[in-house]
Amino acid sequence: MQRACSGICRSAPAPQPQPQRRHMQPASGGTRRRDARCAAAFKFAKYQGLGNDFILVDNRHQAEPVISQQQAIKLCDRNFGIGGDGVIFALPPNNGTDYSMRIFNSDGSEPEMCGNGIRCLARFVADIDGSQPRQYKVDTLAGLIQPALLPDGQVCVDMGEPILKGADVPTTLQPTQGETVVQQRLEVDGREWLMTCISMGNPHAITYSLADGSSIKVDSLELARIGPMFESHPVFPARTNTEFVEVLTRSHVRMVVWERGAGRTLACGTGACAVVVAGVLEGHVDRSCQVDLPGGPLHIEWREANNHIYMTGPGERVFAGSVDL
């Protein structure tokens, strides 16, 4: 059983340019030159959180990622690259934080945040700095997130407050509880699903059942077929992550996820948080709940005292190396 969180939670020099061949003409507006970001071997470390795997980059020497989104696609390719669900950059501090975080998904898109990814990032920074377990303040596109390394090797993340207003998720589905979209009907693949929409800084659409009362059985879903239909449905103007949930008890659920920009993954930390929030709003689960994902369990707690969500789970180093871009 996962332990709940206490709440305390040089780049190589570029090669010298080669002499220009006489038969080549300079490009219009200036000479042809290669982007310095891809002129040298690229150092990385590979981490995983419940099988959700990432290429980690120590980017704290400059504010912009050292590789492009197109290069991230190449690196994430599991046949022709390193392989991963995304590339995560540890960037210089901002707004009084310890460092900043950005992510490029395996399709090159940039999400606001990633729960499994931020656990891996906290472990990565601690590993390269040789620091003792402590809490970090991380600036993300979803705002301030605070992961804490625990003595037992787990990482507990104060994920902040969920965003419940449907228009801010965003979704155009009509609210059913105040401004929140809870168990709203949505037709996908010829069936009506009951959807609850939550943002954890990134959008999530969660379903526990169909409109006919049928419960979700995660093992019977054709996720690769229906996942893209939810992700790109017109009611989600920024696309969405989609979680399908099967209730075991009030403190234990199973879920599978189709992630925006990454597809089927073994785990999604923000998704697990959104699942518990949705489950509480729908009356299925308690505020402290174990969420089983294909890659393993996470412990999620939505505290009534401060409205913050705490996620506890692993972040583990797999290997490190360098690759030519």
PDB file of C-alpha atoms in Angstrom:
ATOM      1  CA  MET A   1       0.000   0.000   0.000  1.00  0.00           C
ATOM      2  CA  GLN A   2       1.351   3.414  -0.907  1.00  0.00           C
ATOM      3  CA  ARG A   3       2.054   5.773   2.008  1.00  0.00           C
ATOM      4  CA  ALA A   4       0.088   9.016   1.943  1.00  0.00           C
ATOM      5  CA  CYS A   5       1.965  12.299   1.866  1.00  0.00           C
ATOM      6  CA  SER A   6       2.417  14.309   5.039  1.00  0.00           C
ATOM      7  CA  GLY A   7       1.842  17.516   3.073  1.00  0.00           C
ATOM      8  CA  ILE A   8       5.463  18.732   3.509  1.00  0.00           C
ATOM      9  CA  CYS A   9       5.885  18.071   1.111  1.00  0.00           C
ATOM     10  CA  ARG A  10      27.286  22.329 -20.420  1.00  0.00           C
ATOM     11  CA  SER A  11      26.555  21.707 -23.481  1.00  0.00           C
ATOM     12  CA  ALA A  12      29.639  20.480 -25.480  1.00  0.00           C
ATOM     13  CA  PRO A  13      31.290  23.157 -27.646  1.00  0.00           C
ATOM     14  CA  ALA A  14      29.857  23.408 -31.129  1.00  0.00           C
ATOM     15  CA  PRO A  15      32.147  22.195 -33.952  1.00  0.00           C
ATOM     16  CA  GLN A  16      33.842  24.808 -36.105  1.00  0.00           C
ATOM     17  CA  PRO A  17      31.930  25.574 -39.308  1.00  0.00           C
ATOM     18  CA  GLN A  18      33.274  23.960 -42.474  1.00  0.00           C
ATOM     19  CA  PRO A  19      34.404  26.125 -45.393  1.00  0.00           C
ATOM     20  CA  GLN A  20      31.563  26.783 -47.793  1.00  0.00           C
ATOM     21  CA  ARG A  21      31.748  24.981 -51.117  1.00  0.00           C
ATOM     22  CA  ARG A  22      32.044  27.370 -54.015  1.00  0.00           C
ATOM     23  CA  HIS A  23      29.024  25.979 -55.847  1.00  0.00           C
ATOM     24  CA  MET A  24      26.699  26.617 -52.836  1.00  0.00           C
ATOM     25  CA  GLN A  25      24.879  29.935 -52.589  1.00  0.00           C
ATOM     26  CA  PRO A  26      24.033  31.574 -49.255  1.00  0.00           C
ATOM     27  CA  ALA A  27      20.382  31.457 -48.277  1.00  0.00           C
ATOM     28  CA  SER A  28      18.308  34.561 -48.832  1.00  0.00           C
ATOM     29  CA  GLY A  29      18.760  37.068 -46.020  1.00  0.00           C
ATOM     30  CA  GLY A  30      22.012  35.552 -44.669  1.00  0.00           C
ATOM     31  CA  THR A  31      24.302  32.544 -44.689  1.00  0.00           C
ATOM     32  CA  ARG A  32      23.104  28.968 -44.211  1.00  0.00           C
ATOM     33  CA  ARG A  33      23.925  27.742 -40.722  1.00  0.00           C
ATOM     34  CA  ARG A  34      22.818  24.894 -38.569  1.00  0.00           C
ATOM     35  CA  ASP A  35      21.004  25.584 -35.275  1.00  0.00           C
ATOM     36  CA  ALA A  36      23.625  25.425 -32.514  1.00  0.00           C
ATOM     37  CA  ARG A  37      21.228  23.408 -30.371  1.00  0.00           C
ATOM     38  CA  CYS A  38      21.701  20.301 -32.534  1.00  0.00           C
ATOM     39  CA  ALA A  39      25.419  20.664 -33.259  1.00  0.00           C
ATOM     40  CA  ALA A  40      26.685  18.335 -30.515  1.00  0.00           C
ATOM     41  CA  ALA A  41      25.886  15.115 -28.729  1.00  0.00           C
ATOM     42  CA  PHE A  42      22.866  15.485 -26.490  1.00  0.00           C
ATOM     43  CA  LYS A  43      23.102  14.254 -22.890  1.00  0.00           C
ATOM     44  CA  PHE A  44      20.038  12.802 -21.219  1.00  0.00           C
ATOM     45  CA  ALA A  45      18.766  10.558 -18.445  1.00  0.00           C
ATOM     46  CA  LYS A  46      15.799   8.204 -18.718  1.00  0.00           C
ATOM     47  CA  TYR A  47      13.313   8.021 -15.807  1.00  0.00           C
ATOM     48  CA  GLN A  48       9.979   6.318 -15.343  1.00  0.00           C
ATOM     49  CA  GLY A  49       7.030   6.693 -13.008  1.00  0.00           C
ATOM     50  CA  LEU A  50       4.830   3.585 -13.072  1.00  0.00           C
ATOM     51  CA  GLY A  51       5.969   2.909 -16.633  1.00  0.00           C
ATOM     52  CA  ASN A  52       5.202   6.439 -17.840  1.00  0.00           C
ATOM     53  CA  ASP A  53       8.715   7.112 -19.174  1.00  0.00           C
ATOM     54  CA  PHE A  54      10.518  10.346 -19.912  1.00  0.00           C
ATOM     55  CA  ILE A  55      13.778  11.697 -21.287  1.00  0.00           C
ATOM     56  CA  LEU A  56      15.120  14.132 -18.672  1.00  0.00           C
ATOM     57  CA  VAL A  57      17.349  17.073 -19.567  1.00  0.00           C
ATOM     58  CA  ASP A  58      19.356  19.303 -17.221  1.00  0.00           C
ATOM     59  CA  ASN A  59      18.511  22.610 -18.887  1.00  0.00           C
ATOM     60  CA  ARG A  60      19.160  24.892 -15.906  1.00  0.00           C
ATOM     61  CA  HIS A  61      21.907  26.828 -17.722  1.00  0.00           C
ATOM     62  CA  GLN A  62      19.422  28.550 -20.055  1.00  0.00           C
ATOM     63  CA  ALA A  63      15.753  29.517 -20.083  1.00  0.00           C
ATOM     64  CA  GLU A  64      14.767  27.863 -23.388  1.00  0.00           C
ATOM     65  CA  PRO A  65      14.834  24.097 -24.068  1.00  0.00           C
ATOM     66  CA  VAL A  66      18.066  23.000 -25.713  1.00  0.00           C
ATOM     67  CA  ILE A  67      16.196  20.940 -28.325  1.00  0.00           C
ATOM     68  CA  SER A  68      13.234  21.686 -30.547  1.00  0.00           C
ATOM     69  CA  GLN A  69       9.831  20.033 -30.525  1.00  0.00           C
ATOM     70  CA  GLN A  70      10.687  18.244 -33.783  1.00  0.00           C
ATOM     71  CA  GLN A  71      13.850  16.872 -32.191  1.00  0.00           C
ATOM     72  CA  ALA A  72      11.789  15.719 -29.209  1.00  0.00           C
ATOM     73  CA  ILE A  73       9.580  13.692 -31.561  1.00  0.00           C
ATOM     74  CA  LYS A  74      12.706  12.002 -32.925  1.00  0.00           C
ATOM     75  CA  LEU A  75      14.095  11.253 -29.465  1.00  0.00           C
ATOM     76  CA  CYS A  76      10.794   9.795 -28.225  1.00  0.00           C
ATOM     77  CA  ASP A  77      10.529   7.364 -31.144  1.00  0.00           C
ATOM     78  CA  ARG A  78      10.824   3.862 -29.663  1.00  0.00           C
ATOM     79  CA  ASN A  79      12.364   2.383 -32.807  1.00  0.00           C
ATOM     80  CA  PHE A  80      14.631   5.140 -34.094  1.00  0.00           C
ATOM     81  CA  GLY A  81      15.282   7.182 -30.929  1.00  0.00           C
ATOM     82  CA  ILE A  82      15.690   6.769 -27.194  1.00  0.00           C
ATOM     83  CA  GLY A  83      11.993   6.098 -26.656  1.00  0.00           C
ATOM     84  CA  GLY A  84       9.687   7.871 -24.231  1.00  0.00           C
ATOM     85  CA  ASP A  85       6.308   9.435 -23.590  1.00  0.00           C
ATOM     86  CA  GLY A  86       7.928  12.867 -23.576  1.00  0.00           C
ATOM     87  CA  VAL A  87      11.014  15.032 -22.994  1.00  0.00           C
ATOM     88  CA  ILE A  88      11.151  16.977 -19.720  1.00  0.00           C
ATOM     89  CA  PHE A  89      13.428  19.970 -19.148  1.00  0.00           C
ATOM     90  CA  ALA A  90      14.678  21.226 -15.768  1.00  0.00           C
ATOM     91  CA  LEU A  91      14.944  24.971 -16.432  1.00  0.00           C
ATOM     92  CA  PRO A  92      16.262  27.903 -14.348  1.00  0.00           C
ATOM     93  CA  PRO A  93      14.145  29.105 -11.389  1.00  0.00           C
ATOM     94  CA  ASN A  94      11.313  31.546 -11.917  1.00  0.00           C
ATOM     95  CA  ASN A  95       9.104  33.478  -9.484  1.00  0.00           C
ATOM     96  CA  GLY A  96      11.088  32.380  -6.438  1.00  0.00           C
ATOM     97  CA  THR A  97      11.027  28.671  -7.262  1.00  0.00           C
ATOM     98  CA  ASP A  98      13.874  26.137  -7.167  1.00  0.00           C
ATOM     99  CA  TYR A  99      13.600  25.533 -10.926  1.00  0.00           C
ATOM    100  CA  SER A 100      11.091  25.521 -13.779  1.00  0.00           C
ATOM    101  CA  MET A 101       9.706  22.649 -15.831  1.00  0.00           C
ATOM    102  CA  ARG A 102       8.629  22.261 -19.447  1.00  0.00           C
ATOM    103  CA  ILE A 103       7.566  19.169 -21.363  1.00  0.00           C
ATOM    104  CA  PHE A 104       7.383  18.186 -25.008  1.00  0.00           C
ATOM    105  CA  ASN A 105       5.087  15.217 -25.641  1.00  0.00           C
ATOM    106  CA  SER A 106       6.040  12.389 -27.975  1.00  0.00           C
ATOM    107  CA  ASP A 107       4.010  14.103 -30.731  1.00  0.00           C
ATOM    108  CA  GLY A 108       5.824  17.418 -30.191  1.00  0.00           C
ATOM    109  CA  SER A 109       2.942  19.171 -28.423  1.00  0.00           C
ATOM    110  CA  GLU A 110       3.528  20.927 -25.108  1.00  0.00           C
ATOM    111  CA  PRO A 111       1.251  20.104 -22.150  1.00  0.00           C
ATOM    112  CA  GLU A 112       0.855  22.329 -19.138  1.00  0.00           C
ATOM    113  CA  MET A 113       1.932  19.711 -16.582  1.00  0.00           C
ATOM    114  CA  CYS A 114       2.526  16.012 -16.001  1.00  0.00           C
ATOM    115  CA  GLY A 115       2.084  14.346 -12.617  1.00  0.00           C
ATOM    116  CA  ASN A 116       4.303  11.326 -13.240  1.00  0.00           C
ATOM    117  CA  GLY A 117       6.767  13.583 -15.013  1.00  0.00           C
ATOM    118  CA  ILE A 118       7.182  16.001 -12.126  1.00  0.00           C
ATOM    119  CA  ARG A 119       7.929  13.111  -9.757  1.00  0.00           C
ATOM    120  CA  CYS A 120      10.628  11.952 -12.172  1.00  0.00           C
ATOM    121  CA  LEU A 121      11.954  15.504 -12.482  1.00  0.00           C
ATOM    122  CA  ALA A 122      12.270  15.913  -8.712  1.00  0.00           C
ATOM    123  CA  ARG A 123      14.165  12.631  -8.478  1.00  0.00           C
ATOM    124  CA  PHE A 124      16.370  13.603 -11.445  1.00  0.00           C
ATOM    125  CA  VAL A 125      17.386  16.956  -9.937  1.00  0.00           C
ATOM    126  CA  ALA A 126      18.091  15.346  -6.559  1.00  0.00           C
ATOM    127  CA  ASP A 127      20.211  12.654  -8.246  1.00  0.00           C
ATOM    128  CA  ILE A 128      22.381  15.034 -10.270  1.00  0.00           C
ATOM    129  CA  ASP A 129      22.787  17.471  -7.373  1.00  0.00           C
ATOM    130  CA  GLY A 130      23.352  14.751  -4.767  1.00  0.00           C
ATOM    131  CA  SER A 131      20.854  16.453  -2.462  1.00  0.00           C
ATOM    132  CA  GLN A 132      19.061  14.888   0.501  1.00  0.00           C
ATOM    133  CA  PRO A 133      15.285  14.228   0.377  1.00  0.00           C
ATOM    134  CA  ARG A 134      13.424  17.536   0.526  1.00  0.00           C
ATOM    135  CA  GLN A 135      10.606  19.527  -0.998  1.00  0.00           C
ATOM    136  CA  TYR A 136      11.037  21.525  -4.211  1.00  0.00           C
ATOM    137  CA  LYS A 137       9.099  24.464  -5.597  1.00  0.00           C
ATOM    138  CA  VAL A 138       8.655  24.037  -9.351  1.00  0.00           C
ATOM    139  CA  ASP A 139       7.257  26.603 -11.759  1.00  0.00           C
ATOM    140  CA  THR A 140       5.164  24.932 -14.489  1.00  0.00           C
ATOM    141  CA  LEU A 141       2.756  26.128 -17.163  1.00  0.00           C
ATOM    142  CA  ALA A 142       0.036  24.988 -14.734  1.00  0.00           C
ATOM    143  CA  GLY A 143       1.447  27.140 -11.930  1.00  0.00           C
ATOM    144  CA  LEU A 144       3.409  26.278  -8.783  1.00  0.00           C
ATOM    145  CA  ILE A 145       3.745  22.528  -8.079  1.00  0.00           C
ATOM    146  CA  GLN A 146       5.619  21.207  -5.034  1.00  0.00           C
ATOM    147  CA  PRO A 147       7.091  17.682  -5.124  1.00  0.00           C
ATOM    148  CA  ALA A 148       8.698  16.304  -1.970  1.00  0.00           C
ATOM    149  CA  LEU A 149      11.152  13.401  -1.921  1.00  0.00           C
ATOM    150  CA  LEU A 150      10.323  11.070   0.971  1.00  0.00           C
ATOM    151  CA  PRO A 151      12.866   8.991   2.913  1.00  0.00           C
ATOM    152  CA  ASP A 152      11.368   5.728   1.593  1.00  0.00           C
ATOM    153  CA  GLY A 153      12.099   6.728  -2.015  1.00  0.00           C
ATOM    154  CA  GLN A 154       8.551   7.762  -2.925  1.00  0.00           C
ATOM    155  CA  VAL A 155       7.727  11.252  -4.175  1.00  0.00           C
ATOM    156  CA  CYS A 156       4.738  13.133  -2.784  1.00  0.00           C
ATOM    157  CA  VAL A 157       3.483  16.041  -4.862  1.00  0.00           C
ATOM    158  CA  ASP A 158       1.276  18.869  -3.652  1.00  0.00           C
ATOM    159  CA  MET A 159      -0.655  19.310  -6.882  1.00  0.00           C
ATOM    160  CA  GLY A 160      -2.591  22.356  -5.667  1.00  0.00           C
ATOM    161  CA  GLU A 161      -6.327  22.832  -6.167  1.00  0.00           C
ATOM    162  CA  PRO A 162      -8.344  21.254  -8.966  1.00  0.00           C
ATOM    163  CA  ILE A 163     -10.061  23.538 -11.466  1.00  0.00           C
ATOM    164  CA  LEU A 164     -13.768  22.685 -11.471  1.00  0.00           C
ATOM    165  CA  LYS A 165     -15.295  25.380 -13.681  1.00  0.00           C
ATOM    166  CA  GLY A 166     -16.165  23.708 -16.979  1.00  0.00           C
ATOM    167  CA  ALA A 167     -15.283  26.690 -19.140  1.00  0.00           C
ATOM    168  CA  ASP A 168     -11.792  26.752 -17.602  1.00  0.00           C
ATOM    169  CA  VAL A 169     -11.070  23.036 -18.157  1.00  0.00           C
ATOM    170  CA  PRO A 170     -11.875  23.845 -21.010  1.00  0.00           C
ATOM    171  CA  THR A 171     -15.012  22.152 -22.299  1.00  0.00           C
ATOM    172  CA  THR A 172     -18.168  23.354 -23.972  1.00  0.00           C
ATOM    173  CA  LEU A 173     -20.240  20.652 -22.265  1.00  0.00           C
ATOM    174  CA  GLN A 174     -22.969  22.290 -20.188  1.00  0.00           C
ATOM    175  CA  PRO A 175     -22.383  22.395 -16.408  1.00  0.00           C
ATOM    176  CA  THR A 176     -24.607  20.219 -14.223  1.00  0.00           C
ATOM    177  CA  GLN A 177     -23.454  21.186 -10.686  1.00  0.00           C
ATOM    178  CA  GLY A 178     -23.061  24.955 -10.468  1.00  0.00           C
ATOM    179  CA  GLU A 179     -20.314  25.712 -13.009  1.00  0.00           C
ATOM    180  CA  THR A 180     -18.929  22.146 -12.901  1.00  0.00           C
ATOM    181  CA  VAL A 181     -19.547  19.478 -15.540  1.00  0.00           C
ATOM    182  CA  VAL A 182     -20.487  16.331 -13.600  1.00  0.00           C
ATOM    183  CA  GLN A 183     -21.930  13.223 -15.281  1.00  0.00           C
ATOM    184  CA  GLN A 184     -22.844  15.110 -18.447  1.00  0.00           C
ATOM    185  CA  ARG A 185     -23.871  13.007 -21.439  1.00  0.00           C
ATOM    186  CA  LEU A 186     -21.488  12.777 -24.385  1.00  0.00           C
ATOM    187  CA  GLU A 187     -22.001  10.618 -27.464  1.00  0.00           C
ATOM    188  CA  VAL A 188     -18.846   8.884 -28.677  1.00  0.00           C
ATOM    189  CA  ASP A 189     -18.640   5.794 -30.877  1.00  0.00           C
ATOM    190  CA  GLY A 190     -22.414   5.437 -30.993  1.00  0.00           C
ATOM    191  CA  ARG A 191     -22.790   5.311 -27.189  1.00  0.00           C
ATOM    192  CA  GLU A 192     -23.584   7.911 -24.538  1.00  0.00           C
ATOM    193  CA  TRP A 193     -20.988   8.257 -21.805  1.00  0.00           C
ATOM    194  CA  LEU A 194     -21.357  10.176 -18.541  1.00  0.00           C
ATOM    195  CA  MET A 195     -18.440  12.593 -18.370  1.00  0.00           C
ATOM    196  CA  THR A 196     -17.053  14.682 -15.526  1.00  0.00           C
ATOM    197  CA  CYS A 197     -14.557  17.340 -16.596  1.00  0.00           C
ATOM    198  CA  ILE A 198     -11.717  18.499 -14.329  1.00  0.00           C
ATOM    199  CA  SER A 199      -8.499  20.437 -14.907  1.00  0.00           C
ATOM    200  CA  MET A 200      -5.307  19.797 -12.985  1.00  0.00           C
ATOM    201  CA  GLY A 201      -3.680  22.587 -14.981  1.00  0.00           C
ATOM    202  CA  ASN A 202      -4.313  20.326 -17.985  1.00  0.00           C
ATOM    203  CA  PRO A 203      -7.728  19.091 -19.166  1.00  0.00           C
ATOM    204  CA  HIS A 204      -9.273  15.767 -18.140  1.00  0.00           C
ATOM    205  CA  ALA A 205     -12.525  14.054 -19.072  1.00  0.00           C
ATOM    206  CA  ILE A 206     -13.393  11.217 -16.703  1.00  0.00           C
ATOM    207  CA  THR A 207     -16.040   8.536 -17.115  1.00  0.00           C
ATOM    208  CA  TYR A 208     -17.178   6.018 -14.520  1.00  0.00           C
ATOM    209  CA  SER A 209     -20.223   4.765 -16.470  1.00  0.00           C
ATOM    210  CA  LEU A 210     -22.377   4.975 -19.562  1.00  0.00           C
ATOM    211  CA  ALA A 211     -25.690   6.797 -19.667  1.00  0.00           C
ATOM    212  CA  ASP A 212     -27.590   3.481 -19.627  1.00  0.00           C
ATOM    213  CA  GLY A 213     -26.156   2.750 -16.179  1.00  0.00           C
ATOM    214  CA  SER A 214     -23.475   0.302 -17.358  1.00  0.00           C
ATOM    215  CA  SER A 215     -20.314   0.486 -15.274  1.00  0.00           C
ATOM    216  CA  ILE A 216     -16.903   0.784 -16.912  1.00  0.00           C
ATOM    217  CA  LYS A 217     -14.858  -2.417 -17.180  1.00  0.00           C
ATOM    218  CA  VAL A 218     -11.384  -1.246 -18.083  1.00  0.00           C
ATOM    219  CA  ASP A 219     -10.210  -4.599 -19.470  1.00  0.00           C
ATOM    220  CA  SER A 220     -12.970  -4.645 -22.092  1.00  0.00           C
ATOM    221  CA  LEU A 221     -12.329  -1.196 -23.588  1.00  0.00           C
ATOM    222  CA  GLU A 222     -10.932  -0.773 -27.102  1.00  0.00           C
ATOM    223  CA  LEU A 223      -8.815   2.121 -25.895  1.00  0.00           C
ATOM    224  CA  ALA A 224      -6.689   2.568 -29.023  1.00  0.00           C
ATOM    225  CA  ARG A 225      -9.855   2.978 -31.091  1.00  0.00           C
ATOM    226  CA  ILE A 226     -12.033   5.155 -28.861  1.00  0.00           C
ATOM    227  CA  GLY A 227      -9.283   7.164 -27.131  1.00  0.00           C
ATOM    228  CA  PRO A 228      -8.580   9.457 -30.111  1.00  0.00           C
ATOM    229  CA  MET A 229     -12.332  10.083 -30.503  1.00  0.00           C
ATOM    230  CA  PHE A 230     -12.492  11.549 -26.997  1.00  0.00           C
ATOM    231  CA  GLU A 231      -9.167  13.399 -27.270  1.00  0.00           C
ATOM    232  CA  SER A 232     -10.206  15.356 -30.363  1.00  0.00           C
ATOM    233  CA  HIS A 233     -13.946  15.665 -29.715  1.00  0.00           C
ATOM    234  CA  PRO A 234     -15.232  19.173 -30.571  1.00  0.00           C
ATOM    235  CA  VAL A 235     -16.483  19.742 -26.995  1.00  0.00           C
ATOM    236  CA  PHE A 236     -12.827  19.843 -25.871  1.00  0.00           C
ATOM    237  CA  PRO A 237     -11.334  22.894 -27.642  1.00  0.00           C
ATOM    238  CA  ALA A 238      -7.813  22.219 -26.278  1.00  0.00           C
ATOM    239  CA  ARG A 239      -8.213  18.439 -26.732  1.00  0.00           C
ATOM    240  CA  THR A 240      -8.332  16.347 -23.567  1.00  0.00           C
ATOM    241  CA  ASN A 241      -6.853  13.518 -21.560  1.00  0.00           C
ATOM    242  CA  THR A 242      -9.487  10.820 -21.014  1.00  0.00           C
ATOM    243  CA  GLU A 243      -9.720   8.470 -18.034  1.00  0.00           C
ATOM    244  CA  PHE A 244     -11.940   5.388 -17.869  1.00  0.00           C
ATOM    245  CA  VAL A 245     -12.557   4.204 -14.304  1.00  0.00           C
ATOM    246  CA  GLU A 246     -13.699   0.964 -12.686  1.00  0.00           C
ATOM    247  CA  VAL A 247     -14.675   1.138  -8.994  1.00  0.00           C
ATOM    248  CA  LEU A 248     -13.438  -1.670  -6.745  1.00  0.00           C
ATOM    249  CA  THR A 249     -14.253  -0.099  -3.354  1.00  0.00           C
ATOM    250  CA  ARG A 250     -14.745   3.449  -2.061  1.00  0.00           C
ATOM    251  CA  SER A 251     -10.988   3.642  -1.451  1.00  0.00           C
ATOM    252  CA  HIS A 252      -9.734   1.688  -4.475  1.00  0.00           C
ATOM    253  CA  VAL A 253     -10.306   2.142  -8.221  1.00  0.00           C
ATOM    254  CA  ARG A 254      -8.728   1.013 -11.487  1.00  0.00           C
ATOM    255  CA  MET A 255      -8.235   3.312 -14.463  1.00  0.00           C
ATOM    256  CA  VAL A 256      -6.836   3.383 -17.980  1.00  0.00           C
ATOM    257  CA  VAL A 257      -5.934   6.580 -19.762  1.00  0.00           C
ATOM    258  CA  TRP A 258      -5.657   7.978 -23.261  1.00  0.00           C
ATOM    259  CA  GLU A 259      -3.316  10.950 -22.944  1.00  0.00           C
ATOM    260  CA  ARG A 260      -3.522  14.047 -25.086  1.00  0.00           C
ATOM    261  CA  GLY A 261      -0.418  14.063 -27.280  1.00  0.00           C
ATOM    262  CA  ALA A 262       0.899  10.683 -26.097  1.00  0.00           C
ATOM    263  CA  GLY A 263      -1.918   8.163 -26.587  1.00  0.00           C
ATOM    264  CA  ARG A 264      -2.094   5.030 -24.457  1.00  0.00           C
ATOM    265  CA  THR A 265       0.311   5.289 -21.515  1.00  0.00           C
ATOM    266  CA  LEU A 266       0.908   3.085 -18.486  1.00  0.00           C
ATOM    267  CA  ALA A 267       0.174   5.896 -16.042  1.00  0.00           C
ATOM    268  CA  CYS A 268      -0.969   9.508 -15.761  1.00  0.00           C
ATOM    269  CA  GLY A 269      -0.479  11.324 -12.457  1.00  0.00           C
ATOM    270  CA  THR A 270      -2.696  14.319 -13.167  1.00  0.00           C
ATOM    271  CA  GLY A 271      -5.270  11.884 -14.517  1.00  0.00           C
ATOM    272  CA  ALA A 272      -5.257   9.858 -11.287  1.00  0.00           C
ATOM    273  CA  CYS A 273      -5.823  13.098  -9.347  1.00  0.00           C
ATOM    274  CA  ALA A 274      -8.699  14.082 -11.624  1.00  0.00           C
ATOM    275  CA  VAL A 275     -10.215  10.601 -11.260  1.00  0.00           C
ATOM    276  CA  VAL A 276     -10.441  10.963  -7.470  1.00  0.00           C
ATOM    277  CA  VAL A 277     -11.916  14.467  -7.717  1.00  0.00           C
ATOM    278  CA  ALA A 278     -14.496  13.242 -10.231  1.00  0.00           C
ATOM    279  CA  GLY A 279     -15.227  10.171  -8.097  1.00  0.00           C
ATOM    280  CA  VAL A 280     -15.868  12.343  -5.035  1.00  0.00           C
ATOM    281  CA  LEU A 281     -18.143  14.694  -7.001  1.00  0.00           C
ATOM    282  CA  GLU A 282     -20.072  11.723  -8.391  1.00  0.00           C
ATOM    283  CA  GLY A 283     -20.263  10.006  -5.001  1.00  0.00           C
ATOM    284  CA  HIS A 284     -18.253   6.898  -5.922  1.00  0.00           C
ATOM    285  CA  VAL A 285     -15.104   7.241  -3.784  1.00  0.00           C
ATOM    286  CA  ASP A 286     -13.690   8.790  -0.618  1.00  0.00           C
ATOM    287  CA  ARG A 287     -11.176  11.651  -0.604  1.00  0.00           C
ATOM    288  CA  SER A 288      -8.283   9.267   0.109  1.00  0.00           C
ATOM    289  CA  CYS A 289      -8.037   6.614  -2.577  1.00  0.00           C
ATOM    290  CA  GLN A 290      -5.654   4.166  -4.221  1.00  0.00           C
ATOM    291  CA  VAL A 291      -5.729   4.431  -8.015  1.00  0.00           C
ATOM    292  CA  ASP A 292      -4.422   1.398  -9.893  1.00  0.00           C
ATOM    293  CA  LEU A 293      -3.006   2.213 -13.328  1.00  0.00           C
ATOM    294  CA  PRO A 294      -1.558  -0.299 -15.802  1.00  0.00           C
ATOM    295  CA  GLY A 295       1.936   0.607 -14.550  1.00  0.00           C
ATOM    296  CA  GLY A 296       1.099   0.365 -10.829  1.00  0.00           C
ATOM    297  CA  PRO A 297      -0.681   2.205  -7.991  1.00  0.00           C
ATOM    298  CA  LEU A 298      -0.736   5.840  -6.905  1.00  0.00           C
ATOM    299  CA  HIS A 299      -2.132   7.152  -3.639  1.00  0.00           C
ATOM    300  CA  ILE A 300      -4.291  10.249  -4.104  1.00  0.00           C
ATOM    301  CA  GLU A 301      -5.722  12.421  -1.340  1.00  0.00           C
ATOM    302  CA  TRP A 302      -8.010  15.416  -1.913  1.00  0.00           C
ATOM    303  CA  ARG A 303      -7.865  17.254   1.394  1.00  0.00           C
ATOM    304  CA  GLU A 304     -10.971  19.037   2.521  1.00  0.00           C
ATOM    305  CA  ALA A 305      -8.963  21.304   4.848  1.00  0.00           C
ATOM    306  CA  ASN A 306      -7.129  23.180   2.073  1.00  0.00           C
ATOM    307  CA  ASN A 307      -8.715  21.799  -1.136  1.00  0.00           C
ATOM    308  CA  HIS A 308      -5.252  20.609  -2.301  1.00  0.00           C
ATOM    309  CA  ILE A 309      -4.607  17.256  -3.940  1.00  0.00           C
ATOM    310  CA  TYR A 310      -1.610  15.173  -2.879  1.00  0.00           C
ATOM    311  CA  MET A 311      -0.223  12.441  -5.121  1.00  0.00           C
ATOM    312  CA  THR A 312       2.286   9.879  -3.837  1.00  0.00           C
ATOM    313  CA  GLY A 313       4.183   7.444  -6.045  1.00  0.00           C
ATOM    314  CA  PRO A 314       7.581   6.485  -7.474  1.00  0.00           C
ATOM    315  CA  GLY A 315      10.006   8.214  -9.816  1.00  0.00           C
ATOM    316  CA  GLU A 316      12.934   6.005 -10.817  1.00  0.00           C
ATOM    317  CA  ARG A 317      16.093   6.343 -12.902  1.00  0.00           C
ATOM    318  CA  VAL A 318      16.446   3.814 -15.721  1.00  0.00           C
ATOM    319  CA  PHE A 319      19.655   4.805 -17.510  1.00  0.00           C
ATOM    320  CA  ALA A 320      21.619   7.784 -18.838  1.00  0.00           C
ATOM    321  CA  GLY A 321      23.670   8.458 -21.954  1.00  0.00           C
ATOM    322  CA  SER A 322      24.163  10.733 -24.943  1.00  0.00           C
ATOM    323  CA  VAL A 323      22.762  10.700 -28.452  1.00  0.00           C
ATOM    324  CA  ASP A 324      23.593  12.574 -31.674  1.00  0.00           C
ATOM    325  CA  LEU A 325      20.868  14.835 -33.006  1.00  0.00           C
TER     326      LEU A 325
END
